[in-house]
Structures are given as C-alpha cells and as structure tokens.
Coordinates of C-alpha atoms and ligand atoms in Angstrom, one line a residue:
X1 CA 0.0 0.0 0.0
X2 CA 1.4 3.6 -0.8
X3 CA 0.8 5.5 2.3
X4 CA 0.3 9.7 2.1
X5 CA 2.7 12.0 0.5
X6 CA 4.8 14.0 3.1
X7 CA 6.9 16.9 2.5
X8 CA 10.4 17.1 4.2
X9 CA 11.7 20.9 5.1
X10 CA 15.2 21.4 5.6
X11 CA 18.0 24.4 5.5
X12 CA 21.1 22.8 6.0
X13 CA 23.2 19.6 5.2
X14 CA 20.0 17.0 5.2
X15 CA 21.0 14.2 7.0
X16 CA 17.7 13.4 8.6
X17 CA 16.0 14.2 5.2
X18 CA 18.2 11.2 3.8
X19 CA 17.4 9.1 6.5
X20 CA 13.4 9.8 6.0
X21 CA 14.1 9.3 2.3
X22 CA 15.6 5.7 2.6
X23 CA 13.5 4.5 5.9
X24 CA 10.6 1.8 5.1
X25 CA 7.8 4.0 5.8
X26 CA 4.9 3.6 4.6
X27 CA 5.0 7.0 2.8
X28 CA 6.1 9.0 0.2
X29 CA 8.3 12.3 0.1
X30 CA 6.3 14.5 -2.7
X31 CA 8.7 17.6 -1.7
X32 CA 11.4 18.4 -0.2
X33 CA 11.5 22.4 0.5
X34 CA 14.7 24.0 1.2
X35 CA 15.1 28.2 1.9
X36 CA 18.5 27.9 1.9
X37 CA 20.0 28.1 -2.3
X38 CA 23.7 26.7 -1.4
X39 CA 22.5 24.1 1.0
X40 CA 23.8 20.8 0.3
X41 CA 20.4 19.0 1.3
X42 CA 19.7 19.6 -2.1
X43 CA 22.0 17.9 -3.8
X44 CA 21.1 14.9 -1.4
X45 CA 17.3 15.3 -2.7
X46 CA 18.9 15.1 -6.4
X47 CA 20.4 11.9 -6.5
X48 CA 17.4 10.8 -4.8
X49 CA 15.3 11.7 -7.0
X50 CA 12.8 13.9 -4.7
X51 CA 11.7 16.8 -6.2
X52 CA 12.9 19.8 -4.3
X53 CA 11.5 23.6 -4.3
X54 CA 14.0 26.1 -3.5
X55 CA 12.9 29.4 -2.2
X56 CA 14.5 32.4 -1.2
X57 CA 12.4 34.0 1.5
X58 CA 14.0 37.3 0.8
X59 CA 12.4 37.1 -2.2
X60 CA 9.2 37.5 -0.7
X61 CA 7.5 40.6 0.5
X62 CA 5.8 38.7 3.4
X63 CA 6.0 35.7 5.7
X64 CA 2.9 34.9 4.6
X65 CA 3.6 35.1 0.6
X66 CA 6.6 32.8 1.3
X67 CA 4.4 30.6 3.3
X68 CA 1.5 30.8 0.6
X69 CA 3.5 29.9 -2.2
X70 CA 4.7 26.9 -0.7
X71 CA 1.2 25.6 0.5
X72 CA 0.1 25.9 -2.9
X73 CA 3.0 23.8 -4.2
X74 CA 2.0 21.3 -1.0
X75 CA -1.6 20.8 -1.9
X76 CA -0.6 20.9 -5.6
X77 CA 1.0 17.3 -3.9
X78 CA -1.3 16.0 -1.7
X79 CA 0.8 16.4 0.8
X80 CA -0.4 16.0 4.5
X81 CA 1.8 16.1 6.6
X82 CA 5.1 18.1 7.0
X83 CA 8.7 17.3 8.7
X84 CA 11.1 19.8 9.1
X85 CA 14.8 18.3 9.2
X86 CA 17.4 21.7 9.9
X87 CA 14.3 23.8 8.6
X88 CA 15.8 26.6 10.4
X89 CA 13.3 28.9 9.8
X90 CA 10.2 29.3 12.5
X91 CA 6.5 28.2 10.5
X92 CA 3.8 30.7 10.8
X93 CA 0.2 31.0 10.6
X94 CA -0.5 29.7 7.1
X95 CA 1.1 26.8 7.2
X96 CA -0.1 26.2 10.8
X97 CA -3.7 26.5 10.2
X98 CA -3.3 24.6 7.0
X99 CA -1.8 22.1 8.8
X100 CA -3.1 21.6 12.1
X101 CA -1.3 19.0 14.1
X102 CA 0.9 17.8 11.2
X103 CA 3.9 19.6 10.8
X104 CA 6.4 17.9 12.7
X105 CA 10.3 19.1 14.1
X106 CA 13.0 17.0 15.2
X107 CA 15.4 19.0 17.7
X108 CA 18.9 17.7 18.8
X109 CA 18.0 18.3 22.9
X110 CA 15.7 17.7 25.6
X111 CA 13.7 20.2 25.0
X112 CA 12.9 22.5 26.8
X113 CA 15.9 22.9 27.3
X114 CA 18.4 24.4 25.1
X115 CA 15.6 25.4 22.2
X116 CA 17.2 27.0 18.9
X117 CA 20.4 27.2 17.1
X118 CA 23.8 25.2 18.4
X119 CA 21.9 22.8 20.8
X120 CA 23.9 20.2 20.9
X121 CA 27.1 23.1 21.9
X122 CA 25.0 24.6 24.3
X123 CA 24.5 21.4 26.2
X124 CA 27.9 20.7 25.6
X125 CA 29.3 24.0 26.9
X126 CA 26.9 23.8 30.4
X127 CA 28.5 20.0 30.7
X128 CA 25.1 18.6 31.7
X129 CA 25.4 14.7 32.4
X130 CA 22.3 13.9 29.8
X131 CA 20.9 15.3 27.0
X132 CA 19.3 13.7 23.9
X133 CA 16.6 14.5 21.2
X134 CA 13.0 15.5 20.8
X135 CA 10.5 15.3 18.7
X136 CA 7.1 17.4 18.8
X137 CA 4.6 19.2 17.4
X138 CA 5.5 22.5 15.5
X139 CA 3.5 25.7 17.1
X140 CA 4.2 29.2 16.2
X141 CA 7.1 29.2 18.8
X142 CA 10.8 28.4 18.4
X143 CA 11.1 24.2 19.3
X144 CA 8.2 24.7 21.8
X145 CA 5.2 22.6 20.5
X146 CA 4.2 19.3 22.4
X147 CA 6.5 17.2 22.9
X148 CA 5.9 13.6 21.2
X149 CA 9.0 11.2 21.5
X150 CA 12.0 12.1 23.6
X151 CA 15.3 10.0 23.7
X152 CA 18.4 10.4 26.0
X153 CA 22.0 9.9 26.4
X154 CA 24.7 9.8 29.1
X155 CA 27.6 12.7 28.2
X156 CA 31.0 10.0 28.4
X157 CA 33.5 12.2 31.1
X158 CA 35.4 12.3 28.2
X159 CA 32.9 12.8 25.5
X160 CA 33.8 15.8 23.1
X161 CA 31.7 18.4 21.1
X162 CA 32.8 16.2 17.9
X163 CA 31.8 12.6 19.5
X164 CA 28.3 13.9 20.8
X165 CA 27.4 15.2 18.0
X166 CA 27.6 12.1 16.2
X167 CA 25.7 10.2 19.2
X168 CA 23.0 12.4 19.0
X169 CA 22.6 12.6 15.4
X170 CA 23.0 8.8 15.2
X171 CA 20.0 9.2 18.0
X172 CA 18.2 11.5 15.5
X173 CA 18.8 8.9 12.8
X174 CA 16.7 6.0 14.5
X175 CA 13.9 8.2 16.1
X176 CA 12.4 9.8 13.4
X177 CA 11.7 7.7 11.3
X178 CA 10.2 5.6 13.9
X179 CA 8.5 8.0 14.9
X180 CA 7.0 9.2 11.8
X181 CA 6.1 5.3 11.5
X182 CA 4.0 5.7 14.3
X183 CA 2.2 9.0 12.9
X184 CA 1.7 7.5 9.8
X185 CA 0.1 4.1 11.7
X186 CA -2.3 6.1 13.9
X187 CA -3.1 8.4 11.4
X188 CA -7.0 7.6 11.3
X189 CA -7.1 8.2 15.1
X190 CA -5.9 11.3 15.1
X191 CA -7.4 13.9 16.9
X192 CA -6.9 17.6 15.1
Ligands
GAR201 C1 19.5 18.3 13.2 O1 20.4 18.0 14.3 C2 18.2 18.8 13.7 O2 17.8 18.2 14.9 C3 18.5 20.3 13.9 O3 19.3 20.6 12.8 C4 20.1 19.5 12.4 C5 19.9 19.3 11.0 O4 20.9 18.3 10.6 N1 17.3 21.1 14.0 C6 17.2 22.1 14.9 O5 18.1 22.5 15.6 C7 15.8 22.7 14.9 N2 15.7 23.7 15.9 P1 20.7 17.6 9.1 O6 20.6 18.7 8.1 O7 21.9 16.8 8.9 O8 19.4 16.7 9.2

C-alpha cells in the first residue's frame, strides 16, 4: 500500500532528510522544500530523485507570501503532513492553520531545554550529564510545540563536542523515522 505523501523541510546539510528518504515508511516524500540556495540537502534530494522547491524568503514581501506559495506547491501534492529536518526557519500562521497537528520538528535536545540554534554546543558547553533528542509538534514558537518522543544519552567524562554530536545525530537517525512510523500508523485516530 502507498501510504500519504509528506513533505520534508530542511535548511542545511540533510541528514535526517536522507534518512526519511531511505526509511521503510509507509510513505512518500512528494517535496522536499529548502530556503537555503547553497545548502547541500539539495544535492542529497537530487540523486534521490525527490523533487525539491528552493525558495528564497527574501524574495518574498511577506512571511505569509513565502508561506503561501509553498502551500500551494503542497496541496498541488497531496501532501499532508510536514517534517522539518534543519528547517531553520520558524513556520507561521498559514502553514499552521493549513496544517493543524501535522507539521512535525525533530530538535537535537531535551527540549525544553536548550531550544534554537547550536543545541547540541550549548548542552555541551553547560556540561550537563544527559541530554538527547526531541520530537514534537510544531507551534508558532521556536522548538516549543508538544513534545511527542523524547530520547536520552549519558555525556561520556570524556565525550567531546565532535563525539556527541555524532551520538546524537546517530539518536536523530533511529527516532524519526520511527516515529514518523507511528504517525503515519495512527493516522486515522488522530485527533486535530
Ligand atoms: C539536526 O540536528 C536537527 O535536529 C536540527 O538541525 C540538524 C539538521 O541536521 N534542528 C534544529 O536545531 C531545529 N531547531 P541535518 O541537516 O543533517 O538533518
């Protein structure tokens, strides 16, 4: 059975894009949106195969423009559900109300702590003993929406900024796509 077409948002180097790309879900990546021209998740989406829309939102007189141009290209899709991977960009009101309940973040902390850019450093830097990932609902604030899955991990005595960043992307790696899994599964039951 082919499952709902999703759209994957990203900015940066698209890591957890990949990993959505290649996961057995039952699902398929209509779009992959990217406001960042240089940014190598693009590239990725390429040689995948996914077809990508690249937008400048400088190029747009308003938030909402931006936004409206890509919901058009989204329903153009199908699409019905949204997951930003690096979308460093916070969503407002039009793709929110289009999307109730169904635009999706992964963040490299426990939030609520350490919300925003550098996570992973700032943890790092206040040498807390855990920290891990989240995954939540996307709201109008920046990495504040319910939380759905959290996962944690000891900081090593001797961990470095290098070594946890790969633990927690390697954490990222197996918990969104299962967690999109779930989603996708209780779909029908879902209360908007
Ligand atoms: C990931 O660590 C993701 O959790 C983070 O950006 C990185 C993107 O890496 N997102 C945020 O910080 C959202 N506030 P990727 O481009 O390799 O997937």
């Amino acid at each position: 059975m082919v499952g709902p077409n999703i759209a994957v948002f990203a900015s940066g180097t698209g890591s957890n894009f990949e990993v959505i790309a290649e996961a057995d879900l039952d699902c398929r990546i209509a779009l992959l949106v990217c406001d960042k021209p240089q940014a190598p998740v693009i590239q990725k989406a390429y040689k995948l195969g996914i077809e990508t829309l690249v937008l400048d939102p400088k190029q747009f007189l308003t938030k909402a423009a931006y936004e409206e141009k890509i919901l058009f290209e989204l329903k153009e899709r199908q699409v019905s559900w949204v997951f930003l991977a690096g979308y460093m960009r916070l969503i407002g009101g039009t793709l929110l109300h289009a999307y109730p309940k169904r635009i999706i973040n992964i963040h490299p902390s426990l939030l609520p702590d350490f919300p925003g850019k550098d996570s992973i450093k700032q943890a790092f830097d206040k040498k807390v003993n855990t920290t891990g990932v989240t995954v939540h609902y996307v709201d109008q604030g920046m990495d504040t929406g319910p939380v759905i899955a959290q996962r944690s991990l000891e900081v090593n005595p001797d961990e470095t900024l290098e070594s946890l960043t790969i633990r927690i992307h390697e954490i990222e790696h197996a918990l969104y796509p299962e967690v999109i899994r779930m989603l996708l599964e209780h779909e029908d039951r879902l209360e908007v």
